C-alpha positions as a printed NumPy array, in Angstrom:
array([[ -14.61 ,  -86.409, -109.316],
       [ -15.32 ,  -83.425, -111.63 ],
       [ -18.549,  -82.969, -110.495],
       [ -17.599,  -82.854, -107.34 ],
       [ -15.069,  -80.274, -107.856],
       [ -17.962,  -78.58 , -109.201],
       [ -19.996,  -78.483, -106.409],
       [ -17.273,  -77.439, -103.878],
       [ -16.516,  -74.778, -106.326],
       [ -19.75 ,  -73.56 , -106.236],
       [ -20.137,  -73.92 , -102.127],
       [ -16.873,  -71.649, -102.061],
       [ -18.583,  -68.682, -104.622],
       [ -21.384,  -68.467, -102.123],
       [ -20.599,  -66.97 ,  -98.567],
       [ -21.684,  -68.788,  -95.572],
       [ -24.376,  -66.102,  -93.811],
       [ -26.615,  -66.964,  -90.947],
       [ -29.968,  -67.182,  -91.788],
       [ -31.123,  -63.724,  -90.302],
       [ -28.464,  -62.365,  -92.862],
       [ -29.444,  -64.026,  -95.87 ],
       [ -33.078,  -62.893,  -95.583],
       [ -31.743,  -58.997,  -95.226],
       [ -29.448,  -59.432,  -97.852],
       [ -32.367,  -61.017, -100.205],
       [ -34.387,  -58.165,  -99.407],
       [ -31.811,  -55.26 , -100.307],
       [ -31.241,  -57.399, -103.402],
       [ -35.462,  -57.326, -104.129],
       [ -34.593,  -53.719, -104.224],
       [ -32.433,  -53.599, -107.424],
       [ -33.709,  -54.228, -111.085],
       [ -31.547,  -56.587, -113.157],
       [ -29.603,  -52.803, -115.353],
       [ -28.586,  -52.116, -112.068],
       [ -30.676,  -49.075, -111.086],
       [ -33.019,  -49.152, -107.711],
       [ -36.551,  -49.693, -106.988],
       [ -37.392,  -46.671, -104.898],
       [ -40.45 ,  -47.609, -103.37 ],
       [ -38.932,  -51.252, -102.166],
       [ -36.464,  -49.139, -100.36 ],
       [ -38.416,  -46.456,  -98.71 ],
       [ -39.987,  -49.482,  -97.632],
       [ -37.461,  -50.717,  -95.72 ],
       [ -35.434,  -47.741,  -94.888],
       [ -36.496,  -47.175,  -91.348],
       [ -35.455,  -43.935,  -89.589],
       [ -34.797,  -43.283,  -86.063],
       [ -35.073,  -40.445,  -84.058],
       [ -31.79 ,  -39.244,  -81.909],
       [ -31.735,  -39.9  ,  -78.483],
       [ -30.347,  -37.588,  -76.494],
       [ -30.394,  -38.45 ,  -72.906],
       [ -29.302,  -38.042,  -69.703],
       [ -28.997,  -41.482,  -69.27 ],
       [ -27.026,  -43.412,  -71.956],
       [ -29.56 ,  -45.585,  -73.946],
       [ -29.035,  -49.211,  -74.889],
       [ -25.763,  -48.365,  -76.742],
       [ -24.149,  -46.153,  -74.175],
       [ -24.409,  -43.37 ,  -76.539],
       [ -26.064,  -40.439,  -76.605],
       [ -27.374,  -38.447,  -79.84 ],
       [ -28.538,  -35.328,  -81.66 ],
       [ -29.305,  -33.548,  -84.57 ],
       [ -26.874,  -30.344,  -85.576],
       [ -27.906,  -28.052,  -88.389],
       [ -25.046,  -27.223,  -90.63 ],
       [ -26.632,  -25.752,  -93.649],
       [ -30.104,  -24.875,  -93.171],
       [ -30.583,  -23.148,  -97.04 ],
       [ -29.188,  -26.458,  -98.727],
       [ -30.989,  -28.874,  -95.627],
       [ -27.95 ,  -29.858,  -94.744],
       [ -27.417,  -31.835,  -90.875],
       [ -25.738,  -33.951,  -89.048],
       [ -26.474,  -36.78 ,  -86.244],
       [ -23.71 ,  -36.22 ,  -83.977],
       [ -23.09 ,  -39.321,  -81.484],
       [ -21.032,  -38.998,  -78.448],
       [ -20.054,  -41.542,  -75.286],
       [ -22.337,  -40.897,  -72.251],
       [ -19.95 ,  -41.067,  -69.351],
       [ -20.228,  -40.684,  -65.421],
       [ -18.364,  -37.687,  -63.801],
       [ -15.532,  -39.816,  -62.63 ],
       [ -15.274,  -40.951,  -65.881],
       [ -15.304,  -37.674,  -67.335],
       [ -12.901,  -36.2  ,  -65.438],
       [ -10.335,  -38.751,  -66.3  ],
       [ -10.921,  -37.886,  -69.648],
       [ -10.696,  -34.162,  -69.682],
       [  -7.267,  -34.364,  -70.594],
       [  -7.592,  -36.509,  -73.763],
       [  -9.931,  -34.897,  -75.967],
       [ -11.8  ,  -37.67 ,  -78.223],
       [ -10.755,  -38.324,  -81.82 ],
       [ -13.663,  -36.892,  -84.297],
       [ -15.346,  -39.551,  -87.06 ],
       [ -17.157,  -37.364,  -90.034],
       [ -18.739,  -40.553,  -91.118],
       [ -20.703,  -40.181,  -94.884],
       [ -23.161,  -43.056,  -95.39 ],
       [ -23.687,  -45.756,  -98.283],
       [ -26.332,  -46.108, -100.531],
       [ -25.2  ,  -45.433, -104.155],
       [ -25.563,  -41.433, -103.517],
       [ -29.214,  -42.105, -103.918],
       [ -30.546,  -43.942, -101.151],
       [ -30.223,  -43.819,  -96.899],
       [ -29.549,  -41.076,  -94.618],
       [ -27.86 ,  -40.326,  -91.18 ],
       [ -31.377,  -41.478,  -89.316],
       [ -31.542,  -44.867,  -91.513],
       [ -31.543,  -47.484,  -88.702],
       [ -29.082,  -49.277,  -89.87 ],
       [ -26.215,  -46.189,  -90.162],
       [ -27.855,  -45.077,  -86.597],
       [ -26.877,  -48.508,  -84.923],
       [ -23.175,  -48.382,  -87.1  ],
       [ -22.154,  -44.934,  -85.842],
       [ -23.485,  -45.701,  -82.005],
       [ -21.296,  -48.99 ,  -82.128],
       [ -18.263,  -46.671,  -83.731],
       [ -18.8  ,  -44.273,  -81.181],
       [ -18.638,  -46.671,  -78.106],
       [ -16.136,  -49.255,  -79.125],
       [ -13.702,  -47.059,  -81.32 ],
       [ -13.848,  -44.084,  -78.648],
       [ -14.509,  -41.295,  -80.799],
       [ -17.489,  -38.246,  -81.332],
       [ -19.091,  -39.467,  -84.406],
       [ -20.544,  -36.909,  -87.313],
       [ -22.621,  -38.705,  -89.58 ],
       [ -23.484,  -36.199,  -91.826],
       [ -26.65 ,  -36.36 ,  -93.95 ],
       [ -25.919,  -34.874,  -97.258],
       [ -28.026,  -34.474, -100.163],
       [ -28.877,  -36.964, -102.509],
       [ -29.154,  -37.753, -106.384],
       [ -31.472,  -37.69 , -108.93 ],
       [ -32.936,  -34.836, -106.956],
       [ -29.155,  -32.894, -106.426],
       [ -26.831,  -33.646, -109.441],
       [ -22.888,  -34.116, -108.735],
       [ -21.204,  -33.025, -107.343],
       [ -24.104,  -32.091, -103.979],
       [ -22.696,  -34.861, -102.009],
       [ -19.2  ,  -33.658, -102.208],
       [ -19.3  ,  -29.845, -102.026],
       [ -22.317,  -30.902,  -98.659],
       [ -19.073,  -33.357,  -97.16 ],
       [ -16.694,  -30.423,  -97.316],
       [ -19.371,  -27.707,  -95.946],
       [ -19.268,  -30.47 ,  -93.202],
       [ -15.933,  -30.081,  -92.376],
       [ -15.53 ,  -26.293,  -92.472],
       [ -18.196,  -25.633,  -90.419],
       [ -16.688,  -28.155,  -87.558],
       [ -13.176,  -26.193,  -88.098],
       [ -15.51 ,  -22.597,  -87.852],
       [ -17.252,  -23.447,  -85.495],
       [ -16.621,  -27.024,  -83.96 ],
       [ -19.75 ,  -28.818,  -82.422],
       [ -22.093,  -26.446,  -80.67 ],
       [ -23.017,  -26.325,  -77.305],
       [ -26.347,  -27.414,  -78.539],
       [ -24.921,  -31.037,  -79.093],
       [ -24.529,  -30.725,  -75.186],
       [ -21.88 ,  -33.556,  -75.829],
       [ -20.626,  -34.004,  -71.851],
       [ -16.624,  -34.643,  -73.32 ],
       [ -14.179,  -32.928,  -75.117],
       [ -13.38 ,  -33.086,  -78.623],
       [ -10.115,  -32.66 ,  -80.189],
       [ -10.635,  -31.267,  -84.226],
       [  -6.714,  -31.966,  -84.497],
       [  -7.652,  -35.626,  -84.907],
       [ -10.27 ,  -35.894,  -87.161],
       [ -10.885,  -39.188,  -89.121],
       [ -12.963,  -39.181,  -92.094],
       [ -14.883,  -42.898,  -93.021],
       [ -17.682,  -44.194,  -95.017],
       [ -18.704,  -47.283,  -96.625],
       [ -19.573,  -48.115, -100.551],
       [ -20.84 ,  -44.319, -101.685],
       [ -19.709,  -42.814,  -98.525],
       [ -15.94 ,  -44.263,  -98.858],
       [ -15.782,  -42.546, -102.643],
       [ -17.321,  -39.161, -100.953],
       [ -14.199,  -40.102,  -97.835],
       [ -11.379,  -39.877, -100.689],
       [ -13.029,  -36.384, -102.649],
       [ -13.362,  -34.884,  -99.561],
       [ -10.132,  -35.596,  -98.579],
       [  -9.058,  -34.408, -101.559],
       [ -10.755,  -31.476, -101.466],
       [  -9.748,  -30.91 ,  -98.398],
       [  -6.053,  -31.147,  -98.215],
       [  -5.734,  -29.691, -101.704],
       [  -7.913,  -26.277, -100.662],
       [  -7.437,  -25.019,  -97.169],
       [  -5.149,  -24.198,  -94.735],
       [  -7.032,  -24.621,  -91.475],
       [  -6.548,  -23.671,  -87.317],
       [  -8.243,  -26.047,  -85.812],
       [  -9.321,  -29.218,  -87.984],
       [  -6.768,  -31.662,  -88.9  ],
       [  -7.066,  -34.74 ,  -91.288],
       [  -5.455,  -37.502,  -89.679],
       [  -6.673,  -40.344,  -91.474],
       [  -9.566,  -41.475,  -93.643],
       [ -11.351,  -44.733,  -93.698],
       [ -12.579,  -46.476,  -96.759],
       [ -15.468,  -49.211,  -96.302],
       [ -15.671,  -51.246,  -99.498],
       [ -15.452,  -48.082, -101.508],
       [ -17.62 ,  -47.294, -104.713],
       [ -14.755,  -46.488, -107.197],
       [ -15.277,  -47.364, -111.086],
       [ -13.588,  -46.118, -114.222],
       [ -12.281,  -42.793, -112.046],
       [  -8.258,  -41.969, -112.218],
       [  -7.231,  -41.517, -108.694],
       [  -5.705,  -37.615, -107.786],
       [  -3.853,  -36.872, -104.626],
       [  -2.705,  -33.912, -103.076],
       [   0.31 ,  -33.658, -100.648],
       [  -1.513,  -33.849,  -97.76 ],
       [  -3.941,  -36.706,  -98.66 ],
       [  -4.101,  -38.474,  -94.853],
       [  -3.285,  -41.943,  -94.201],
       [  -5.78 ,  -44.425,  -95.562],
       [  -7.148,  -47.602,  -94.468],
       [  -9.14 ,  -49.693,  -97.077],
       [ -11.646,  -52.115,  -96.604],
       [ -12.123,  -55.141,  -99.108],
       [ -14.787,  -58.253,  -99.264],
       [ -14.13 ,  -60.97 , -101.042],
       [ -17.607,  -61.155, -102.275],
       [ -17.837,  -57.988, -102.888],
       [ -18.371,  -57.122, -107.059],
       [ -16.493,  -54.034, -105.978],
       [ -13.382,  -55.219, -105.013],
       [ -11.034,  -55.347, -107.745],
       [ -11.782,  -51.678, -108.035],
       [ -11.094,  -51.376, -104.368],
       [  -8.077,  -52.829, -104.374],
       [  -6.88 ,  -50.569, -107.228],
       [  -7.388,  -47.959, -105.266],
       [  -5.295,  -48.868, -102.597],
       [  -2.351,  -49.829, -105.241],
       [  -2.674,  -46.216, -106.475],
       [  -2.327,  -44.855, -103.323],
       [   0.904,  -46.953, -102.563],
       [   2.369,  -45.781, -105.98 ],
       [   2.127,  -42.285, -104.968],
       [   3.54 ,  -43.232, -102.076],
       [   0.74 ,  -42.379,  -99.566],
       [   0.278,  -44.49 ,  -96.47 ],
       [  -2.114,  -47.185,  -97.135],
       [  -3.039,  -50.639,  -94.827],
       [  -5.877,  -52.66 ,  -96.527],
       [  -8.014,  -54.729,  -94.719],
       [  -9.366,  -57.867,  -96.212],
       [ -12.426,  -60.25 ,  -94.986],
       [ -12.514,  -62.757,  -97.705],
       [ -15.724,  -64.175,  -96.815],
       [ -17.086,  -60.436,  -96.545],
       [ -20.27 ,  -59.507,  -98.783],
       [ -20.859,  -55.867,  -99.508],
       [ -21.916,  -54.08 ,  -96.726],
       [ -21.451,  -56.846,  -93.805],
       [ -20.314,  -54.489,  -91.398],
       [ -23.884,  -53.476,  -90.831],
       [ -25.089,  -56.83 ,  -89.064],
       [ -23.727,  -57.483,  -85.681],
       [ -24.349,  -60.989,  -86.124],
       [ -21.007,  -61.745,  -88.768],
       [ -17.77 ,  -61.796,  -86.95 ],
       [ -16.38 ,  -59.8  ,  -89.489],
       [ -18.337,  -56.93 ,  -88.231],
       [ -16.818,  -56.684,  -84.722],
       [ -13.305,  -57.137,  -86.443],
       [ -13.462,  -54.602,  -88.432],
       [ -14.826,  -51.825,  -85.874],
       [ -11.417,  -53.586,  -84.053],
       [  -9.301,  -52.411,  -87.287],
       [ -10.709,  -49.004,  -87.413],
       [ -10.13 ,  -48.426,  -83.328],
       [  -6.343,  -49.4  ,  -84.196],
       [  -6.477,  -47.079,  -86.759],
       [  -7.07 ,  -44.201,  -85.335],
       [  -4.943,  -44.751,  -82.329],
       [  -2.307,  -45.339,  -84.498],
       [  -3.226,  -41.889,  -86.379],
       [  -3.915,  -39.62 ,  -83.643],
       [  -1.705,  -37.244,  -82.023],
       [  -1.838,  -36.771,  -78.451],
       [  -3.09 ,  -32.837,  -77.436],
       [  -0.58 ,  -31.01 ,  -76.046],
       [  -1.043,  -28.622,  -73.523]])
């Protein structure tokens, strides 16, 4: 009997991933050394970039894409993704201006970009299914740009959309509302979501761009004491159960509570870290679900 125990104990610590999974997953493990730091050369490896697509027609995602230069001294840009849309469809919409997604990518602050396949596919499929202008913004990376690069790059993000919004070279075919912008990342990119946040609400007083919520996707937090300003936006929280990460997660959400900021958490307890990149795990399409709710629960409609 106790060995049995055993064994169903052990079935339960390991999650049940279809096979194309497991070998992705076994390969982004190849890519870290037992101390915890990264084997550079595996990754570049299998980091693939994309191109944008920007086309007339929509391509396989019904999105169209392109790349916006924020910051050309520090080499700062953004892949901006937007719904492609026939003119009927367009004019319906003229009215409601999409919601805005700044979307900051994961990768320990060391690894990925906005053209990594992988965050290309993610912000096409937030773009089309949550029904928002996505802004994944590509912003500079450690060893080579010490702390904090990523943060003070994720707030030059958002003052140059309040400045000067997207420009007409993103040729994005709908309107955009800046009043509802959503911030969201995952692992690295949820830790830059709350600093910038932070940052954000604690420092300006802007015209046009309004925090209305901010999405954290299995967040990197460890050993940090949580600050909030008064205007910190509503947050939603993602947690995996089999996720190292998540007790740290979850801390962070009971922090926000206790400072009484609006908080939902979202749990997949069969969820390893970074699931929500393959289509293939239900878990995926549920939480793209969750973050649509989210922000039409957040937004504000435009008044005229």
């Amino acid at each position: 009997m106790a060995a049995g125990v055993d064994t169903t104990r052990r079935r339960r610590r390991s999650p049940s991933l279809p096979c194309t999974v497991r070998v992705q997953a076994a390969g982004f493990a190849l890519g870290h050394r037992s101390n915890g730091s990264v084997r550079r050369l595996l990754f570049s490896l299998a980091d693939i970039h994309v191109k944008a697509k920007r086309r007339r027609r929509p391509d396989g995602a019904g999105v169209r894409s392109v790349d916006v230069t924020i910051d050309a001294s520090r080499g700062l840009w953004a892949r901006v993704f937007s719904p492609s849309s026939t003119k009927r469809e367009a004019t319906a919409t003229a009215a409601q201006a999409l919601p805005v997604v700044v979307f900051f990518h994961g990768g320990g602050f060391v690894l990925f970009s906005a053209a990594s396949c992988y965050y290309d596919r993610l912000c096409r499929r937030f773009c089309r299914e949550v029904g928002a202008v996505v802004v994944s913004v590509n912003y500079r990376l450690a060893p080579a740009h010490r702390f904090p690069a990523a943060y003070d790059d994720g707030l030059a993000a958002l003052r140059y959309l309040d400045v000067s919004g997207l420009p007409e070279a993103a040729d994005l075919g709908v309107a955009v509302d800046l009043s509802n912008c959503f911030l969201a990342g995952d692992s690295a990119g949820g830790n830059m979501v709350h600093h910038v946040a932070q940052r954000w609400a604690a420092s300006t007083s802007s015209s046009s761009l309004r925090l209305a919520g901010a999405v954290l996707i299995q967040p990197l937090f460890g050993g940090e004491d949580v600050e909030l300003a008064e205007a910190f936006p509503p947050a939603m929280v993602v947690i995996g159960g089999f996720d190292l990460l998540k007790g740290w997660q979850a801390r962070y959400a009971e922090t926000l509570r206790g400072k009484g900021k609006p908080v939902r958490v979202v749990e997949y307890p069969g969820a390893i870290h970074g699931f929500f990149l393959f289509r293939e795990l239900a878990d995926s399409g549920k939480l793209v679900e969750e973050m649509k709710l989210f922000v039409q629960e957040h937004r504000t409609k435009r008044v005229h």
